[in-house]
XYZ file of C-alpha atoms in Angstrom:
758
model
C -87.473 -80.018 -48.566
C -87.590 -80.256 -44.750
C -89.781 -82.364 -42.517
C -93.351 -81.282 -42.530
C -95.589 -82.163 -39.524
C -99.235 -81.463 -39.335
C -100.651 -80.986 -35.807
C -103.973 -80.061 -34.256
C -104.925 -77.872 -31.309
C -108.601 -78.383 -30.335
C -111.224 -76.009 -28.708
C -114.004 -77.764 -26.929
C -117.142 -76.612 -25.331
C -117.175 -79.008 -22.375
C -119.589 -79.347 -19.438
C -118.570 -80.262 -15.883
C -119.628 -83.859 -15.151
C -121.248 -84.371 -18.636
C -119.028 -87.530 -19.274
C -121.120 -88.725 -22.230
C -121.285 -85.334 -23.947
C -117.556 -84.686 -23.175
C -116.558 -87.986 -24.684
C -118.563 -87.284 -27.686
C -116.883 -83.960 -28.321
C -113.389 -85.353 -27.648
C -113.885 -88.168 -30.202
C -115.270 -85.601 -32.783
C -112.214 -83.471 -32.295
C -109.940 -86.475 -32.882
C -111.903 -87.524 -35.981
C -111.708 -84.002 -37.329
C -107.936 -83.713 -36.591
C -107.287 -87.073 -38.189
C -109.451 -86.216 -41.356
C -107.238 -83.142 -41.744
C -104.152 -85.137 -41.793
C -102.824 -84.298 -38.255
C -100.735 -86.966 -36.597
C -100.745 -85.146 -33.241
C -103.859 -83.870 -31.462
C -103.837 -81.814 -28.187
C -106.994 -80.793 -26.308
C -107.918 -78.447 -23.473
C -107.395 -78.659 -19.764
C -109.427 -81.343 -17.760
C -111.439 -81.928 -20.951
C -112.692 -85.441 -19.854
C -114.626 -84.283 -16.785
C -114.879 -80.503 -17.410
C -112.769 -77.764 -15.743
C -115.464 -76.568 -13.254
C -116.190 -79.703 -11.273
C -114.835 -78.025 -8.253
C -115.451 -80.026 -5.034
C -116.578 -82.993 -7.094
C -112.906 -83.487 -7.641
C -112.896 -84.811 -4.142
C -115.199 -87.602 -5.048
C -113.848 -91.002 -6.225
C -116.780 -91.134 -8.607
C -115.206 -88.246 -10.607
C -111.885 -89.981 -10.870
C -113.487 -93.360 -11.737
C -115.682 -91.970 -14.518
C -112.716 -90.090 -16.059
C -110.865 -93.505 -16.413
C -114.013 -95.053 -17.887
C -114.125 -92.232 -20.395
C -110.386 -92.593 -21.194
C -110.929 -96.377 -21.912
C -113.681 -95.409 -24.509
C -111.120 -92.962 -26.164
C -108.165 -95.228 -26.098
C -110.101 -98.178 -27.752
C -111.772 -95.999 -30.353
C -110.773 -96.856 -33.934
C -110.516 -93.084 -34.443
C -107.401 -93.008 -32.309
C -105.509 -95.439 -34.402
C -102.107 -94.056 -35.616
C -102.531 -90.566 -34.290
C -100.747 -89.302 -30.993
C -103.571 -88.132 -28.629
C -103.006 -85.840 -25.590
C -106.118 -85.411 -23.254
C -106.646 -83.745 -19.845
C -108.109 -85.319 -16.665
C -107.430 -85.691 -12.905
C -105.310 -88.461 -11.642
C -104.637 -89.645 -8.187
C -101.099 -90.865 -7.481
C -99.977 -92.132 -4.100
C -103.250 -90.722 -2.624
C -102.655 -87.174 -3.990
C -104.836 -85.863 -6.834
C -103.063 -84.035 -9.650
C -104.330 -82.099 -12.784
C -102.836 -84.193 -15.622
C -102.258 -84.613 -19.365
C -102.469 -88.331 -20.461
C -100.733 -89.059 -23.725
C -101.339 -92.273 -25.547
C -100.688 -93.855 -28.900
C -102.306 -96.974 -30.428
C -103.856 -98.241 -27.140
C -100.654 -97.612 -25.114
C -100.398 -94.798 -22.500
C -96.906 -93.181 -23.057
C -96.835 -90.622 -20.191
C -98.996 -89.062 -17.509
C -97.645 -85.487 -17.021
C -99.007 -83.706 -13.853
C -99.470 -79.897 -13.614
C -96.386 -78.347 -11.942
C -97.728 -74.667 -11.292
C -101.272 -74.194 -10.107
C -103.339 -71.080 -10.608
C -104.670 -69.326 -7.543
C -105.771 -65.889 -8.751
C -108.878 -64.302 -10.060
C -111.563 -67.052 -10.302
C -109.045 -69.910 -9.912
C -108.793 -72.115 -6.842
C -106.818 -75.189 -8.083
C -104.908 -75.921 -4.927
C -108.223 -76.698 -3.193
C -108.529 -79.886 -5.201
C -105.153 -80.486 -6.788
C -101.412 -80.445 -5.656
C -98.595 -79.385 -7.836
C -96.045 -81.786 -9.022
C -92.699 -80.570 -7.391
C -90.314 -83.158 -8.680
C -88.759 -81.365 -11.440
C -87.301 -83.700 -14.344
C -88.235 -86.719 -12.270
C -90.667 -89.607 -13.108
C -92.231 -92.365 -11.115
C -94.034 -95.505 -11.783
C -97.761 -95.214 -12.005
C -99.796 -98.308 -11.550
C -102.684 -98.266 -13.895
C -106.294 -99.217 -12.751
C -107.219 -102.696 -13.635
C -109.843 -101.501 -16.056
C -107.087 -99.753 -18.133
C -104.683 -102.719 -17.888
C -107.227 -104.988 -19.545
C -107.227 -102.831 -22.640
C -103.720 -101.485 -22.831
C -101.807 -104.579 -21.615
C -99.805 -102.295 -19.373
C -99.363 -102.402 -15.635
C -97.052 -99.459 -14.961
C -96.545 -96.190 -16.992
C -94.288 -93.121 -16.460
C -95.803 -90.392 -14.128
C -94.000 -87.034 -13.862
C -91.881 -84.358 -15.570
C -90.820 -85.960 -18.826
C -91.025 -85.474 -22.568
C -91.627 -87.709 -25.609
C -88.779 -88.443 -27.909
C -90.269 -89.427 -31.284
C -88.397 -90.635 -34.360
C -88.571 -87.212 -35.941
C -88.981 -84.676 -33.115
C -89.392 -84.163 -29.280
C -92.591 -83.044 -27.693
C -93.165 -81.573 -24.254
C -96.025 -80.489 -22.230
C -97.364 -77.426 -20.189
C -100.756 -77.024 -18.584
C -102.376 -73.582 -18.575
C -100.757 -71.490 -15.709
C -97.328 -72.890 -16.541
C -97.318 -70.611 -19.719
C -98.057 -67.512 -17.645
C -95.480 -68.263 -14.671
C -92.088 -66.554 -14.644
C -90.527 -70.023 -14.322
C -92.300 -71.500 -17.348
C -90.974 -75.019 -18.167
C -91.121 -74.303 -21.951
C -87.719 -72.508 -21.667
C -85.629 -75.382 -20.107
C -87.615 -77.863 -22.335
C -86.662 -75.946 -25.479
C -83.097 -75.632 -24.424
C -83.033 -79.500 -24.059
C -84.265 -79.859 -27.622
C -87.985 -80.153 -27.203
C -89.271 -78.697 -30.557
C -93.011 -78.886 -29.909
C -94.816 -77.851 -26.765
C -98.481 -78.585 -26.196
C -100.415 -76.593 -23.582
C -103.968 -77.768 -22.527
C -105.521 -74.637 -20.926
C -108.657 -73.473 -19.220
C -108.354 -69.688 -19.752
C -111.437 -67.504 -19.284
C -112.757 -64.319 -20.892
C -112.224 -60.880 -19.540
C -112.757 -57.660 -21.519
C -109.623 -56.261 -23.292
C -107.541 -59.384 -22.188
C -107.380 -61.467 -25.474
C -104.071 -60.113 -26.302
C -102.409 -61.501 -23.090
C -102.572 -65.147 -24.148
C -101.501 -64.347 -27.748
C -98.462 -62.418 -26.441
C -97.471 -65.171 -24.209
C -97.714 -67.887 -26.813
C -95.650 -65.847 -29.299
C -93.125 -64.882 -26.676
C -92.634 -68.552 -25.674
C -91.393 -69.334 -29.234
C -89.786 -66.014 -30.074
C -86.913 -66.205 -27.502
C -86.192 -69.968 -27.699
C -87.703 -70.941 -31.030
C -89.982 -73.918 -31.505
C -93.654 -74.691 -31.985
C -96.243 -73.876 -29.318
C -99.795 -75.493 -29.363
C -102.398 -73.646 -27.260
C -105.648 -75.641 -26.809
C -108.277 -73.858 -24.735
C -111.763 -74.476 -23.526
C -114.560 -72.386 -24.726
C -118.148 -71.804 -23.296
C -119.932 -71.911 -19.904
C -119.234 -75.262 -18.335
C -121.332 -74.553 -15.278
C -119.832 -71.526 -13.628
C -119.710 -67.671 -13.904
C -116.665 -67.601 -16.255
C -116.872 -67.961 -20.034
C -113.873 -69.864 -21.515
C -112.999 -68.028 -24.436
C -111.238 -70.295 -27.027
C -108.583 -68.521 -29.094
C -106.700 -71.906 -29.461
C -103.685 -71.256 -31.670
C -100.377 -72.617 -32.992
C -97.254 -70.471 -33.111
C -93.877 -71.137 -34.629
C -90.697 -69.063 -33.999
C -92.700 -66.165 -32.551
C -95.410 -66.129 -35.124
C -99.093 -67.223 -35.060
C -99.546 -69.602 -37.938
C -103.180 -70.631 -37.267
C -105.948 -69.638 -34.660
C -109.447 -70.503 -33.628
C -112.318 -68.080 -32.783
C -112.723 -66.345 -29.569
C -116.569 -66.659 -29.386
C -118.551 -69.241 -31.313
C -121.449 -71.498 -30.684
C -119.613 -74.469 -32.332
C -118.914 -77.205 -29.635
C -115.805 -78.444 -31.421
C -113.208 -76.454 -33.365
C -109.908 -77.797 -34.553
C -107.029 -75.525 -35.458
C -104.556 -77.471 -37.771
C -101.198 -76.178 -38.926
C -98.321 -77.706 -41.031
C -94.981 -76.793 -39.603
C -91.435 -77.474 -40.912
C -89.377 -78.933 -38.115
C -86.170 -77.744 -40.014
C -87.296 -74.070 -39.623
C -87.282 -74.619 -35.824
C -83.753 -76.082 -35.958
C -82.228 -73.397 -38.063
C -83.981 -70.535 -36.136
C -82.644 -71.887 -32.767
C -79.137 -72.579 -34.146
C -78.837 -69.004 -35.445
C -79.413 -67.613 -31.866
C -75.814 -68.194 -30.648
C -76.454 -67.160 -27.064
C -79.315 -69.621 -26.910
C -77.210 -72.387 -28.475
C -74.323 -71.885 -25.828
C -76.889 -71.998 -22.982
C -78.537 -75.094 -24.405
C -75.172 -76.879 -24.579
C -75.151 -76.913 -20.811
C -78.804 -77.423 -20.202
C -79.789 -80.346 -17.916
C -81.727 -83.017 -19.521
C -85.372 -84.174 -19.109
C -86.261 -87.762 -18.861
C -87.248 -88.922 -22.439
C -89.882 -91.476 -23.298
C -88.841 -93.154 -26.579
C -91.748 -93.532 -29.114
C -91.532 -95.462 -32.229
C -93.751 -92.990 -34.167
C -93.136 -90.000 -36.321
C -95.576 -87.114 -36.891
C -93.814 -85.774 -40.049
C -93.261 -86.781 -43.659
C -90.781 -85.852 -46.294
C -93.000 -83.851 -48.687
C -93.352 -80.381 -50.246
C -96.715 -79.674 -48.556
C -96.777 -75.929 -47.985
C -96.460 -74.743 -44.430
C -98.886 -72.263 -42.900
C -97.813 -68.693 -43.200
C -97.830 -66.319 -40.287
C -101.069 -64.421 -39.650
C -102.012 -61.183 -38.002
C -104.353 -61.521 -35.025
C -107.309 -59.316 -35.340
C -108.593 -58.491 -32.030
C -112.267 -57.705 -31.290
C -113.323 -54.233 -29.784
C -114.670 -54.277 -26.275
C -118.041 -53.508 -27.783
C -117.816 -56.589 -29.987
C -116.716 -58.660 -26.929
C -119.773 -57.580 -24.965
C -121.967 -58.370 -28.030
C -120.604 -61.894 -28.273
C -119.157 -63.099 -24.999
C -122.092 -62.808 -22.729
C -124.493 -63.884 -25.554
C -122.415 -67.260 -26.004
C -122.514 -67.777 -22.183
C -126.192 -67.055 -21.960
C -126.899 -69.497 -24.789
C -124.765 -72.351 -23.061
C -126.772 -71.602 -19.909
C -130.251 -71.601 -21.623
C -129.726 -74.756 -23.665
C -128.285 -76.725 -20.666
C -130.810 -75.516 -18.030
C -133.809 -77.177 -19.620
C -135.843 -73.956 -19.719
C -138.045 -72.807 -22.598
C -136.739 -69.339 -22.993
C -135.891 -66.081 -21.321
C -137.762 -63.363 -19.383
C -136.571 -59.905 -18.907
C -138.169 -56.995 -17.066
C -137.449 -54.270 -19.722
C -137.389 -50.689 -18.079
C -136.203 -48.723 -21.168
C -132.989 -47.801 -19.458
C -129.453 -48.476 -20.374
C -128.918 -51.675 -18.330
C -132.056 -53.729 -19.128
C -131.752 -52.506 -22.818
C -128.160 -53.858 -22.857
C -129.424 -57.325 -21.707
C -132.101 -57.196 -24.319
C -129.385 -56.474 -26.982
C -127.292 -59.273 -25.795
C -130.237 -61.616 -26.114
C -130.852 -60.310 -29.642
C -127.098 -60.826 -30.452
C -127.419 -64.423 -29.120
C -130.368 -65.022 -31.449
C -128.302 -63.644 -34.406
C -125.441 -66.032 -33.592
C -127.842 -68.871 -33.296
C -129.527 -68.095 -36.598
C -126.023 -67.751 -38.310
C -124.885 -71.062 -36.861
C -128.047 -72.971 -38.010
C -127.687 -71.372 -41.454
C -124.097 -72.607 -41.720
C -125.163 -76.068 -40.916
C -124.588 -76.484 -37.218
C -126.992 -79.371 -36.378
C -126.365 -79.198 -32.655
C -127.448 -75.596 -32.459
C -130.640 -76.460 -34.556
C -131.468 -79.360 -32.314
C -131.071 -77.298 -29.234
C -133.436 -74.604 -30.747
C -136.029 -77.085 -31.679
C -136.001 -78.709 -28.118
C -136.208 -75.248 -26.405
C -139.198 -74.177 -28.567
C -140.905 -77.600 -28.383
C -141.141 -77.750 -32.207
C -139.258 -80.564 -34.065
C -139.866 -78.853 -37.410
C -138.964 -75.298 -36.439
C -136.027 -73.540 -38.263
C -135.444 -69.900 -37.363
C -135.559 -67.501 -40.464
C -134.039 -64.586 -38.660
C -133.082 -63.203 -35.310
C -136.269 -61.350 -34.774
C -138.229 -64.573 -35.437
C -136.230 -66.526 -32.941
C -136.423 -63.757 -30.424
C -140.258 -63.919 -30.576
C -140.078 -67.511 -29.809
C -137.797 -67.658 -26.835
C -137.659 -64.119 -25.353
C -140.441 -62.448 -23.331
C -139.963 -58.763 -22.201
C -142.314 -56.809 -19.872
C -142.371 -53.162 -18.997
C -143.537 -52.893 -15.342
C -144.578 -49.476 -14.878
C -146.014 -47.532 -12.040
C -147.427 -44.073 -11.263
C -143.874 -42.954 -10.839
C -142.899 -44.131 -14.410
C -142.692 -41.744 -17.315
C -144.357 -42.110 -20.651
C -140.952 -41.816 -22.221
C -139.463 -44.872 -20.657
C -142.514 -46.876 -21.609
C -142.245 -45.704 -25.270
C -138.539 -46.591 -25.343
C -139.111 -50.081 -23.956
C -141.849 -50.659 -26.466
C -139.837 -49.398 -29.470
C -136.830 -51.641 -28.429
C -138.980 -54.787 -27.926
C -140.473 -54.092 -31.434
C -136.967 -53.559 -33.027
C -135.632 -56.915 -31.661
C -138.915 -58.921 -32.004
C -139.348 -59.989 -28.506
C -142.843 -61.086 -27.189
C -143.574 -57.873 -25.220
C -146.208 -56.675 -22.723
C -146.698 -53.720 -20.477
C -148.165 -53.862 -17.058
C -148.874 -51.544 -14.198
C -147.711 -52.512 -10.626
C -149.728 -49.860 -8.832
C -152.461 -52.327 -7.766
C -149.937 -54.609 -6.114
C -148.058 -51.617 -4.387
C -151.395 -50.286 -3.006
C -152.301 -53.886 -1.751
C -149.065 -54.305 0.059
C -149.092 -50.892 1.630
C -152.638 -51.461 2.664
C -151.574 -54.552 4.656
C -149.074 -52.349 6.458
C -151.521 -49.590 7.097
C -154.091 -51.968 8.465
C -151.614 -53.463 10.845
C -150.062 -50.190 12.111
C -152.595 -47.434 11.264
C -149.857 -45.513 9.565
C -149.492 -44.338 5.945
C -145.931 -43.935 4.741
C -145.266 -41.017 2.440
C -142.737 -39.652 0.120
C -140.675 -36.715 1.302
C -142.176 -34.467 -1.303
C -145.546 -35.389 0.359
C -144.364 -34.588 3.938
C -142.873 -37.982 4.752
C -139.314 -38.791 6.039
C -136.343 -40.441 4.325
C -136.983 -43.852 5.789
C -140.618 -43.796 4.566
C -139.578 -42.758 1.205
C -136.915 -45.492 1.087
C -139.512 -48.229 2.010
C -141.960 -46.951 -0.659
C -139.260 -47.086 -3.295
C -138.179 -50.690 -2.214
C -141.706 -51.933 -2.161
C -141.943 -51.088 -5.881
C -138.643 -52.629 -6.669
C -139.284 -55.889 -4.917
C -142.729 -56.393 -6.257
C -141.103 -56.183 -9.728
C -139.046 -59.129 -8.810
C -142.006 -61.125 -7.543
C -144.067 -60.403 -10.719
C -140.965 -61.240 -12.899
C -141.013 -64.801 -11.483
C -144.726 -65.133 -11.805
C -144.666 -64.085 -15.485
C -141.676 -66.164 -16.143
C -143.346 -69.394 -14.750
C -146.706 -68.731 -16.639
C -145.929 -66.970 -19.954
C -145.240 -70.182 -21.865
C -148.590 -71.530 -20.503
C -150.212 -68.406 -21.850
C -148.559 -69.129 -25.253
C -149.561 -72.853 -24.998
C -146.122 -74.215 -24.660
C -144.499 -76.368 -21.893
C -141.773 -75.235 -19.562
C -140.816 -72.028 -17.873
C -138.498 -69.090 -18.565
C -135.023 -68.054 -17.156
C -135.309 -64.703 -15.364
C -132.520 -62.336 -16.325
C -131.101 -59.598 -14.063
C -129.846 -56.317 -15.320
C -127.538 -54.651 -12.749
C -124.166 -53.657 -13.925
C -120.804 -54.062 -12.058
C -120.645 -50.438 -10.899
C -123.960 -50.658 -9.114
C -123.128 -53.904 -7.360
C -119.769 -52.238 -6.209
C -121.755 -49.302 -4.702
C -124.605 -51.394 -3.635
C -127.033 -49.232 -5.591
C -129.791 -51.758 -5.829
C -132.601 -52.873 -3.716
C -131.963 -56.321 -2.227
C -134.307 -58.795 -3.836
C -135.532 -56.466 -6.547
C -135.085 -57.083 -10.257
C -131.380 -57.444 -9.765
C -132.180 -60.759 -8.155
C -132.776 -63.157 -11.015
C -131.503 -66.614 -12.256
C -128.482 -65.069 -14.107
C -127.255 -61.720 -15.194
C -125.421 -61.184 -18.501
C -124.104 -57.779 -17.701
C -123.250 -58.198 -13.983
C -119.568 -58.103 -14.801
C -119.741 -55.017 -17.162
C -119.270 -51.282 -16.334
C -121.928 -48.631 -17.093
C -119.374 -46.908 -19.521
C -118.711 -50.087 -21.442
C -122.477 -50.761 -21.667
C -123.148 -47.241 -23.089
C -120.459 -47.797 -25.750
C -121.978 -51.229 -26.437
C -125.408 -49.697 -27.075
C -123.936 -47.177 -29.415
C -122.303 -50.034 -31.356
C -125.476 -52.070 -31.515
C -127.448 -48.907 -32.723
C -125.111 -48.522 -35.612
C -124.717 -52.189 -36.442
C -128.434 -53.097 -36.364
C -129.897 -49.729 -37.200
C -131.867 -49.391 -33.942
C -132.165 -45.461 -33.315
C -134.214 -46.159 -30.121
C -130.935 -47.057 -28.530
C -129.574 -43.472 -29.098
C -132.755 -42.248 -27.362
C -132.103 -44.524 -24.288
C -128.544 -43.251 -24.267
C -129.559 -39.707 -24.230
C -131.809 -40.198 -21.219
C -130.332 -39.787 -17.682
C -130.106 -43.062 -15.844
C -133.012 -43.244 -13.222
C -134.688 -45.885 -11.135
C -138.205 -44.024 -11.479
C -139.158 -44.885 -7.873
C -140.120 -41.250 -6.823
C -143.240 -39.347 -7.841
C -143.044 -37.430 -11.152
C -143.030 -33.659 -11.339
C -145.361 -32.425 -14.086
C -144.881 -35.824 -15.862
C -141.109 -35.574 -15.592
C -138.511 -37.766 -13.734
C -137.246 -36.223 -10.589
C -134.594 -38.907 -9.739
C -131.317 -39.751 -11.253
C -128.904 -42.489 -10.354
C -125.797 -40.343 -9.959
C -127.545 -37.841 -7.780
C -128.819 -40.777 -5.567
C -125.500 -42.319 -5.454
C -123.551 -39.267 -4.598
C -121.018 -40.153 -7.310
C -120.740 -40.646 -10.980
C -120.426 -43.896 -12.818
C -116.994 -43.021 -14.081
C -115.849 -42.452 -10.583
C -117.259 -45.713 -9.499
C -115.108 -47.382 -12.054
C -112.034 -45.614 -10.740
C -112.856 -46.706 -7.277
C -113.491 -50.335 -8.311
C -110.312 -50.732 -10.137
C -108.221 -49.081 -7.301
C -109.909 -51.269 -4.608
C -109.599 -54.559 -6.553
C -106.792 -54.324 -9.064
C -104.479 -52.049 -7.085
C -105.500 -53.547 -3.736
C -106.199 -50.159 -2.177
C -107.737 -49.509 1.135
C -109.336 -46.078 1.787
C -106.123 -44.397 2.759
C -104.109 -45.691 -0.173
C -106.980 -44.960 -2.608
C -106.883 -41.261 -1.316
C -103.117 -41.045 -1.745
C -103.382 -42.139 -5.297
C -106.468 -40.106 -6.234
C -105.197 -36.838 -4.602
C -102.545 -36.845 -7.307
C -104.768 -38.111 -10.162
C -107.490 -35.613 -9.643
C -105.267 -32.743 -8.352
C -106.317 -30.608 -11.417
C -109.984 -30.890 -10.641
C -110.330 -31.542 -6.816
C -108.839 -30.301 -3.723
C -107.395 -32.807 -1.332
C -110.465 -32.208 1.038
C -112.796 -32.943 -1.856
C -111.026 -36.074 -2.743
C -111.102 -37.135 0.897
C -114.763 -36.694 1.021
C -115.295 -38.614 -2.199
C -113.235 -41.654 -1.006
C -114.896 -41.688 2.500
C -118.301 -41.482 0.782
C -117.641 -44.370 -1.525
C -116.298 -46.635 1.345
C -119.190 -45.823 3.656
C -121.789 -47.098 1.076
C -119.502 -49.857 -0.057
C -119.411 -51.195 3.564
C -123.157 -50.557 4.142
C -124.198 -52.560 1.236
C -121.541 -55.241 1.017
C -124.084 -57.732 2.334
C -125.930 -57.537 -0.899
C -122.959 -59.371 -2.600
C -123.909 -62.457 -0.776
C -127.051 -62.790 -2.761
C -125.730 -61.317 -5.985
C -127.170 -62.903 -8.997
C -124.681 -65.148 -10.897
C -123.338 -63.146 -13.805
C -120.875 -63.588 -16.714
C -117.411 -62.674 -15.391
C -116.138 -59.846 -17.644
C -114.528 -57.178 -15.559
C -111.321 -57.229 -13.467
C -112.854 -55.251 -10.627
C -116.018 -57.277 -10.143
C -117.233 -57.437 -6.461
C -118.751 -60.856 -6.824
C -117.947 -62.515 -3.505
C -118.744 -66.133 -4.585
C -115.248 -66.689 -5.927
C -113.584 -63.456 -7.275
C -113.783 -60.961 -4.441
C -113.514 -62.542 -1.014
C -114.122 -59.997 1.627
C -116.317 -59.579 4.745
C -120.054 -58.602 4.341
C -120.187 -56.866 7.770
C -117.999 -53.863 7.918
C -117.455 -51.043 10.443
C -119.041 -48.336 8.244
C -117.282 -45.466 9.942
C -113.637 -46.739 9.048
C -112.409 -44.738 12.144
C -108.705 -45.601 11.831
C -108.507 -45.455 8.153
C -110.505 -42.131 7.810
C -108.312 -40.573 10.388
C -105.238 -41.406 8.330
C -106.840 -39.597 5.454
C -107.737 -36.554 7.504
C -104.122 -36.383 8.825
C -102.777 -36.681 5.294
C -105.145 -33.898 4.171
C -103.716 -31.667 6.882
C -100.062 -32.411 5.894
C -100.805 -31.632 2.264
C -102.586 -28.296 3.456
C -99.592 -27.353 5.527
C -97.249 -28.196 2.676
C -99.291 -26.053 0.319
C -99.300 -23.115 2.675
C -95.405 -23.227 2.793
C -95.180 -23.410 -0.930
C -97.563 -20.449 -1.244
C -95.457 -18.554 1.239
C -92.294 -19.285 -0.708
C -93.982 -18.107 -3.917
C -95.162 -14.859 -2.255
C -91.601 -14.154 -1.063
C -90.020 -14.908 -4.410
C -92.703 -12.587 -6.012
C -91.693 -9.676 -3.743
C -87.953 -10.295 -4.808
C -88.800 -10.186 -8.409
C -90.626 -6.843 -9.074
C -90.122 -7.068 -12.824
C -92.171 -10.248 -13.127
C -94.935 -9.199 -10.746
C -97.245 -8.527 -13.547
C -96.800 -11.932 -15.226
C -95.665 -14.640 -12.776
C -93.832 -15.480 -9.443
C -90.219 -16.052 -9.757
C -87.556 -17.734 -7.492
C -83.877 -17.460 -7.474
C -82.387 -20.850 -8.443
C -79.070 -19.950 -6.646
C -77.237 -20.106 -9.888
C -77.912 -16.656 -11.161
C -80.993 -17.789 -13.170
C -84.669 -17.247 -12.494
C -87.257 -20.049 -12.704
C -91.142 -19.760 -12.824
C -92.716 -20.995 -9.590
C -95.990 -22.890 -9.491
C -98.787 -21.867 -7.163
C -99.989 -25.346 -5.963
C -103.088 -23.980 -4.218
C -104.171 -22.265 -7.385
C -103.573 -25.492 -9.372
C -105.555 -27.664 -7.032
C -108.520 -25.229 -6.897
C -108.558 -23.653 -10.352
C -111.237 -26.047 -11.700
C -114.226 -27.761 -10.241
C -114.382 -31.502 -10.398
C -116.929 -32.694 -12.978
C -118.168 -35.342 -10.542
C -120.630 -34.920 -7.507
C -119.087 -33.251 -4.430
C -120.900 -34.935 -1.568
C -121.646 -33.540 1.843
C -120.206 -35.044 4.964
C -123.674 -36.449 5.990
C -124.699 -39.675 4.329
C -127.546 -39.350 1.876
C -130.340 -41.817 1.722
C -131.099 -43.889 -1.341
C -132.952 -46.916 -2.609
C -129.751 -48.861 -2.291
C -129.745 -49.136 1.453
C -131.783 -52.096 1.962
């Protein structure tokens, strides 16, 4: 019959420093776990204070309030007869650690500090915490007096230990310890630990959901056992979105899982496991058993409690994890992040300058997706979501009937046209606004542009002109930037007053709509409509946004999105020619969006400078570009990257989604003042081009000589003697490198001007 244990891994949407709200959500998860019959509940990392407190971790207030919340949890009747594991910071001997605190029936059993800290990507844990380096050692921790008064304890174990219950043994990891090559779940499992609980703060990136799942499955496949992964979900005050996916695995198989994206603030994943299955699985792996026989022991905290019972309750069967497509991740991830930001910001809705292009249309579709998710949550009985909606729209009786209805209440879009805007983009913007139901208006900014230029002309006596009208490049650039910056000013004006127009209180959040590729290249005017309160697509590539719009057009039957996709991307800042657009993004940039994605990944993910990027691309693109063309492309990218890097210092906060994001707030630390000529690096590229050219000349000469020695094959191919009486076909390297033209833009040596320069 075995020993059946029911356990619960919890997903919580916590908020940094929201101690009252965090307490409520923790208690709700404990109640739900207990009602499901679970006798062990584990929660996410730093759930009491929220993960993103950052420099607030230095404040004694933060530590004090965490202990105050812990008291409330410990004394709650909900925590009677259930083993509870919560996350919070703890200072021990004047050092702050990221800890798990495990308690049962008003007694703290163990404080287990994090042993391996995360330092990559958006993580900076060692700025606030120190790792516990004393492996398999515990020390006495003297509890604060406020805790002693309720637990009757003065000293509790602090360190690297496990809990020995009457029926099983439980160990603990914290987030990064699962990812590290020296994960402690291996030595713990060899020492007989059968259940390992991991409280985590893992954030969302496109196409990365499988990583955590594979790690959790692998943790129990090699060594057997049960692994509980409890993750945060939501925006807790930073650019990242914690993406849930809490799960429970047994012997290499997922037995239950939580959602990746959801508006629910509390989600509890419960599984019934058979402890005997773990024991028989491990014992059958003989090499593992031999290794376990000599494994050193962990300190064990004896607990007079069991989490299992002798019964024939069915265990959960393994399930297949169905991953979302990147388009579905874009549809839901930034939408959930945006909803958390909106409802916690105290604003009354959202404002978006809608140009009718791919980027702003993508943002509009994400807002529409958010409204869909809200309506679905409300209809499924989510009282928190309904209360948030009613507070935002200032109507205590309002219940959204559908996504378009909600969009009209909270989403204002505005087409800001000029004499350089085409009728087609205006029509597309109007059609999309109608399709999603936003409160839409169209304006002309020409009056404002004329007024601003009039001030300049009055002061200087000069009238700047476009190049097509006889002006110079810097005049044209200034004229483009005036239009772009006035749109930002007008966006904030409308955001502050549109709810007044609609006779409602409050203001609107302004959304930006620049993508990650444009940020990398700096293809944006500083303080234009890329400057906003937040940007849902700032971490997403142009290629992914195009795929996303195609997905949305099919899912929600919005043919206007296909029209938007068919139009060439353009800023529409130059005069029209016979009513047609004369400017395109890729021509302005001197590179394609697909090339930008390649540059971005090599620069950030592969840590390439100009020279190493060239060395990689000269082989990757050898079928379509000569080495000289590759060199020019790489130089062109780095010149504009360095010229425009200063724009990253004022980049609108965006939902982190892409691994090559140039956001310098946390993810991509680099100078914002560069030597744009890259003299030493570009010289190395030029020398390598020369070496490749000489090498190709030699190979060509060898081919020609071989061709002369092989008359019978002259009509078909060059041949060389292999020295073994056999003939082998030779390859003309020069022909291979120059046979096809690269599909991207081959740029001249001289830098182009573009609206991205200032």
